[in-house]
Amino acid sequence: MSKTIDIVVLAVCGLPGSGKSRLCRSIAERCQEQIDEDASMILSCQVIEYDNVQKQLYEFDVKYDKNGSDQTTYNDAQLQAWRLSRTKALEQLSIALLTNLVAASTSDTSSGKQKPTAQLILLDDNFYLTSMRKQIYKTCQQALAASTSNETIHFGVVHLDTSLDTCLERNQAREATRIVPASVIRTMASRFEAPGKCSPAPYWESACLRVREDDTNDALTATMAFIKSFIHTGIGIVIPLPSLAEQAAKKREEQLQTLATKSHQVDLVLRRRCVQFVAAWHPQHARLSNEIRKQVLAQQQQQQQQQQQNDGNVAACDAAVSSFWTMLLQQGDWTLREQDEIRNIASEDSKTYTNCGRI
């Protein structure tokens, strides 16, 4: 059995009224009709429209004043329905991915030479934040981790970059049940994080297509060519999640790096205390202060490893300095006057912390 079937997940994003749903319907119709070579490469096309998922949970009632101005406001129930619809849509994507992974892995492509083909899943939503698009990528990773097949999932983003005025005009011409409050569209436009704007692009947005209003090629032609590039050039391949063993090893490595960095900072702070103590007293006490520095550092490293503490660097330095002065008093053969002087040095040290920060 030779592998020739890939899964392509495409997030179609843009403002309400930018033409996302129309584009998704056109792609689905073209694939179903198999009218050209590009469409014939797609074995199946599924569209997950977030608006439809949301409508099943809540119907929005758009209200206008006597001048025709939009007066619609979101209540708690509507916001809750909106958030829940996003979770439901990702669940649908997960089911579709697992179903397609099984179908792809069991397809018999052993008879003769097969041309590359794909199963296409289109996600129709605004996706105006990059974190929303990242959720889709993570869902793809989770599907790969849950599947035993060796199939490939590709992820890409199509951004319909339509002007705000055009989107508002198209939105107003919709049927009443599909109209989005104009205030919501304006807010979304001001917060829109367009894919491909960052350099370098985030790993989950390595494959992006931007379709503008003034493009000479229409959105359908450009998007079909974009889909074809996934199949032939292998762009936008979803990186599988590491295994549990790999995740544990990475976590341990990060812990060791944190420990090493923290220990270095604590050591620097303790060395400054040694210099401070010797400068205030006589050089013959340098050996004692240095030995205590080593003891405090070793003690703290052992505690960090045994308890796997996640204390911040500042807290670790505070604890080390406190231990340094305490152990210095305990281990030295001091007179009462000398003990008082050491306490004074420690007290001044504490005041320096308060006024100047950790030094």
XYZ file of C-alpha atoms in Angstrom, residues 23-143:
121
model
C -15.767 30.962 -1.148
C -16.197 27.775 0.911
C -19.412 26.884 -0.926
C -17.733 27.481 -4.291
C -14.789 25.230 -3.390
C -17.135 22.481 -2.164
C -19.227 22.671 -5.357
C -16.155 22.622 -7.573
C -14.784 19.561 -5.773
C -18.122 17.778 -5.966
C -18.489 18.418 -9.700
C -14.866 17.361 -10.393
C -14.819 19.845 -13.258
C -11.041 20.148 -13.567
C -7.790 18.444 -12.620
C -7.336 20.506 -9.445
C -10.787 19.546 -8.159
C -10.333 15.869 -9.066
C -7.377 15.639 -6.690
C -9.729 16.243 -3.753
C -11.504 13.054 -2.713
C -13.813 14.742 -0.223
C -14.569 18.260 0.980
C -16.188 19.061 4.322
C -17.111 22.564 5.467
C -17.423 23.407 9.160
C -19.211 26.749 9.394
C -18.910 28.272 12.853
C -22.013 30.452 12.368
C -24.176 27.376 11.849
C -22.774 25.769 14.992
C -23.549 28.945 16.919
C -27.105 29.190 15.553
C -27.852 25.769 16.964
C -27.073 27.198 20.396
C -28.514 30.726 20.167
C -30.361 32.937 17.657
C -29.225 36.583 17.645
C -31.886 39.270 17.547
C -30.596 42.308 15.651
C -32.258 45.569 16.741
C -32.298 49.014 15.110
C -33.468 52.415 16.292
C -35.791 54.722 14.315
C -32.849 56.074 12.320
C -31.751 52.606 11.287
C -28.704 52.539 13.562
C -27.642 49.196 14.950
C -28.565 48.936 18.641
C -27.808 45.244 19.178
C -25.932 44.316 22.359
C -24.535 40.994 23.483
C -25.882 39.495 26.675
C -24.274 36.791 28.802
C -26.234 33.986 27.141
C -25.098 35.082 23.693
C -21.451 35.329 24.743
C -21.631 31.923 26.373
C -23.166 30.472 23.208
C -20.413 32.054 21.109
C -17.661 30.550 23.277
C -19.354 27.149 23.374
C -19.795 27.152 19.598
C -16.022 27.447 19.145
C -15.476 24.402 21.335
C -18.176 22.469 19.451
C -16.664 23.387 16.077
C -13.227 22.148 17.157
C -14.843 18.925 18.337
C -16.374 18.505 14.872
C -12.945 19.114 13.356
C -11.395 16.495 15.619
C -14.002 13.902 14.619
C -13.558 14.744 10.935
C -9.780 14.438 11.196
C -9.879 11.061 12.938
C -12.435 9.778 10.429
C -10.332 10.940 7.485
C -7.126 9.559 9.008
C -8.709 6.125 9.265
C -10.111 6.362 5.727
C -6.757 7.476 4.310
C -4.808 4.733 6.064
C -7.177 1.988 4.865
C -7.513 3.176 1.261
C -6.114 0.675 -1.220
C -3.715 2.531 -3.495
C -1.618 -0.500 -4.427
C -3.072 -1.050 -7.884
C -0.972 0.903 -10.336
C 0.493 4.356 -10.045
C -1.780 6.724 -8.159
C -1.751 10.497 -8.479
C -1.548 12.543 -5.244
C -4.943 13.201 -3.686
C -6.294 14.911 -0.589
C -9.227 15.059 1.770
C -10.135 18.695 2.357
C -11.652 20.257 5.486
C -12.643 23.928 5.331
C -13.222 25.990 8.473
C -15.385 29.071 7.907
C -15.022 31.719 10.628
C -13.589 35.166 11.338
C -10.522 33.753 13.179
C -9.464 37.343 13.818
C -6.906 36.413 16.504
C -3.813 34.334 15.809
C -4.555 32.316 18.968
C -7.812 31.134 17.359
C -5.906 29.805 14.376
C -3.364 28.189 16.682
C -6.206 26.213 18.320
C -6.925 24.602 14.952
C -3.281 23.618 14.540
C -3.261 22.079 18.033
C -6.413 20.117 17.212
C -4.618 18.726 14.156
C -1.651 17.748 16.344
C -3.953 16.034 18.841
C -5.635 14.064 16.048
